[in-house]
Coordinates of C-alpha atoms in Angstrom, one line a residue:
L1 CA 0.0 0.0 0.0
R2 CA 2.8 2.4 0.9
R3 CA 4.5 1.6 -2.4
Q4 CA 1.3 2.3 -4.3
R5 CA 0.9 5.6 -2.5
Q6 CA 4.5 6.6 -3.3
M7 CA 4.0 5.7 -7.0
C8 CA 0.8 7.7 -7.1
I9 CA 2.5 10.8 -5.6
R10 CA 5.6 10.4 -7.9
D11 CA 3.4 10.2 -11.1
S12 CA 1.2 13.1 -10.1
I13 CA 1.4 16.8 -9.7
L14 CA 0.9 18.2 -6.2
V15 CA -1.1 21.4 -6.0
T16 CA -1.3 22.9 -2.6
S17 CA -3.0 25.8 -0.9
S18 CA -1.5 26.4 2.5
I19 CA -3.8 29.3 3.3
K20 CA -7.5 28.5 3.4
G21 CA -9.8 30.9 1.5
E22 CA -11.7 31.3 -1.7
G23 CA -8.9 33.2 -3.6
K24 CA -6.2 30.7 -2.7
T25 CA -8.4 27.8 -3.5
L26 CA -9.5 29.2 -6.8
N27 CA -5.8 29.6 -7.8
A28 CA -5.1 26.1 -6.8
L29 CA -8.1 24.8 -8.8
N30 CA -7.2 26.7 -11.9
L31 CA -3.6 25.3 -11.7
A32 CA -5.0 21.8 -11.2
L33 CA -7.2 22.2 -14.3
S34 CA -4.3 23.3 -16.4
F35 CA -2.2 20.2 -15.4
S36 CA -5.2 17.8 -15.9
S37 CA -5.8 19.2 -19.3
I38 CA -2.4 17.8 -20.5
G39 CA -3.0 14.4 -19.0
K40 CA -1.4 14.8 -15.6
K41 CA -2.9 13.4 -12.5
V42 CA -3.5 16.1 -9.9
L43 CA -3.5 15.8 -6.1
L44 CA -5.1 18.8 -4.3
I45 CA -3.5 19.2 -0.9
G46 CA -4.9 21.7 1.7
C47 CA -7.5 23.2 -0.5
D48 CA -10.8 24.4 1.1
L49 CA -13.0 23.2 -1.7
K50 CA -16.2 23.9 0.3
S51 CA -15.5 27.6 0.0
V52 CA -15.8 27.5 -3.8
D53 CA -19.0 27.0 -5.7
K54 CA -18.8 28.4 -9.2
N55 CA -22.2 27.0 -10.0
Y56 CA -24.1 28.9 -7.3
D57 CA -26.8 30.9 -8.9
P58 CA -28.6 33.6 -6.8
E59 CA -31.1 34.2 -9.5
S60 CA -32.2 30.5 -9.5
K61 CA -32.4 30.8 -5.7
L62 CA -34.8 33.7 -6.1
K63 CA -37.0 31.5 -8.2
E64 CA -36.9 28.7 -5.6
L65 CA -37.9 31.2 -3.0
G66 CA -40.7 32.6 -5.2
V67 CA -39.2 36.1 -5.1
K68 CA -40.0 38.3 -8.0
L69 CA -37.9 41.4 -8.6
S70 CA -39.3 44.6 -10.0
N71 CA -38.1 47.9 -11.5
P72 CA -36.4 49.8 -8.8
S73 CA -38.2 53.0 -7.6
N74 CA -36.8 56.4 -8.6
P75 CA -35.0 58.4 -6.0
V76 CA -37.3 60.9 -4.2
A77 CA -34.7 63.7 -3.9
N78 CA -31.3 64.8 -5.3
Y79 CA -29.4 61.5 -5.2
V80 CA -29.0 58.2 -7.2
N81 CA -29.9 54.7 -6.3
V82 CA -26.4 53.4 -6.5
V83 CA -22.8 54.6 -6.9
R84 CA -19.9 52.4 -8.0
S85 CA -16.4 53.0 -6.8
G86 CA -13.9 50.4 -7.9
N87 CA -15.4 47.0 -7.3
L88 CA -17.8 48.3 -4.6
L89 CA -21.4 49.3 -5.0
F90 CA -22.9 51.8 -2.5
L91 CA -26.7 51.5 -2.5
S92 CA -28.8 54.3 -1.2
G93 CA -31.4 53.6 1.5
K94 CA -34.6 51.9 0.3
G95 CA -37.9 51.2 2.1
P96 CA -40.6 48.6 2.2
L97 CA -42.4 49.5 -1.1
K98 CA -44.9 46.7 -1.9
N99 CA -46.0 45.5 -5.3
D100 CA -49.2 47.5 -5.1
G101 CA -47.2 50.7 -4.9
N102 CA -47.8 51.4 -1.2
Y103 CA -45.2 51.5 1.6
I104 CA -45.5 49.7 4.9
K105 CA -45.7 52.6 7.3
G106 CA -45.7 53.2 11.0
K107 CA -43.6 52.7 14.1
V108 CA -42.5 49.1 14.9
G109 CA -43.6 48.3 18.5
V110 CA -46.5 50.8 18.3
D111 CA -48.3 50.5 14.9
L112 CA -46.5 47.3 13.8
T113 CA -45.4 44.1 15.5
I114 CA -41.8 42.9 15.3
E115 CA -43.0 40.2 12.8
Q116 CA -44.6 42.9 10.6
G117 CA -41.3 44.9 10.9
Y118 CA -39.4 41.8 9.9
E119 CA -41.6 41.4 6.8
A120 CA -41.1 45.1 6.0
A121 CA -37.3 44.6 6.1
R122 CA -37.5 41.6 3.9
I123 CA -39.5 43.5 1.3
T124 CA -36.9 46.2 1.5
G125 CA -34.3 43.5 0.8
I126 CA -36.2 42.5 -2.3
N127 CA -36.2 46.2 -3.4
Q128 CA -32.5 46.4 -3.0
L129 CA -32.0 43.2 -5.0
S130 CA -34.0 44.9 -7.7
V131 CA -31.5 47.7 -7.7
L132 CA -28.7 45.3 -8.0
K133 CA -30.3 43.4 -10.8
S134 CA -31.1 46.6 -12.7
T135 CA -27.5 47.8 -12.2
L136 CA -25.6 44.6 -13.0
G137 CA -28.0 42.6 -15.2
D138 CA -26.8 39.4 -13.5
L139 CA -26.7 38.8 -9.7
R140 CA -23.9 36.3 -10.2
K141 CA -21.6 39.3 -10.5
V142 CA -22.0 39.9 -6.8
K143 CA -19.0 38.6 -4.8
R144 CA -20.1 39.6 -1.3
I145 CA -22.7 41.6 0.6
V146 CA -20.3 43.6 2.7
K147 CA -22.1 46.0 5.0
V148 CA -25.8 46.7 5.8
L149 CA -27.2 49.6 7.8
G150 CA -30.8 49.0 8.9
M151 CA -32.9 51.8 10.3
V152 CA -36.1 51.0 12.2
N153 CA -38.9 53.6 12.7
S154 CA -39.5 53.2 16.5
N155 CA -39.9 54.9 19.8
S156 CA -37.0 55.4 22.2
D157 CA -38.1 52.5 24.4
F158 CA -38.0 50.0 21.5
T159 CA -35.0 47.7 21.7
D160 CA -35.6 44.8 19.2
H161 CA -34.1 46.5 16.2
P162 CA -31.9 43.5 15.3
K163 CA -34.9 41.2 15.1
V164 CA -36.6 43.5 12.6
V165 CA -33.5 44.0 10.4
N166 CA -33.0 40.2 10.3
G167 CA -35.8 40.3 7.7
F168 CA -33.3 41.9 5.4
S169 CA -30.2 39.9 6.5
D170 CA -32.0 36.5 6.3
L171 CA -33.0 37.2 2.7
M172 CA -29.4 38.1 1.7
V173 CA -28.1 34.8 3.1
E174 CA -30.9 32.9 1.5
V175 CA -30.1 34.3 -1.9
F176 CA -26.3 34.5 -1.8
G177 CA -25.4 31.8 0.7
E178 CA -22.1 32.4 2.5
S179 CA -21.5 35.4 0.4
G180 CA -24.6 37.0 1.7
K181 CA -23.3 37.1 5.3
H182 CA -22.4 40.7 6.1
A183 CA -21.3 43.2 8.7
R184 CA -24.3 45.2 10.0
S185 CA -25.7 47.9 12.1
A186 CA -29.4 47.9 13.2
V187 CA -30.5 51.2 14.8
G188 CA -33.7 53.0 15.8
M189 CA -34.9 56.2 14.3
G190 CA -37.4 58.6 15.8
S191 CA -38.9 59.0 12.3
L192 CA -38.2 58.0 8.7
P193 CA -39.2 59.6 5.4
S194 CA -43.0 59.3 4.7
N195 CA -43.2 57.4 8.0
I196 CA -41.9 54.2 6.4
A197 CA -41.3 51.3 8.9
V198 CA -37.7 50.6 7.9
E199 CA -35.0 51.9 5.6
V200 CA -31.9 49.9 4.7
E201 CA -28.7 50.8 2.8
M202 CA -25.9 48.5 1.9
I203 CA -22.4 48.1 0.3
V204 CA -21.8 45.2 -2.2
E205 CA -18.5 43.9 -3.5
L206 CA -18.4 42.8 -7.2
E207 CA -16.4 40.0 -8.9

């Protein structure tokens, strides 16, 4: 058995990735594919294959979830929906605009329950995905959801802002998987424009 193992290693190309991570693993995989294309056996050592899934399709995931994107709403003042700087997209705040053209309004904890606030945040997430789709054309161009700022319309004694903004965060993870996990702030606001229940802005990294 030891001799067979030694022969296997001697007749093969060793490709290693000593540092775990998507970038290192992708480099190792690309090198392995190059060697295999010329008939060489390839042994991958120390590669975190679970971190790479080139076939992951967020748009197919949206269909599985039954989520339909729409044309993003126009800005209500002197700003734009999104600004690109390098490989980062900075998305302006969006609110819970429903398909019927009406916003979910009111203070969470007074006019709305936490569950209703959660749903408002999820709808806001769908609206931000619509901005991404309109901007990029293909959601597979998204490399990572980097940062989320969730603002909850609430009174000063309300303290469950994270539970509300989870409606947005949970959707990002459902759609983008590990790449949807992000840094986040969830804060309360004494008021929001037009009395909407939540407003969320985010930063996205592109491939």
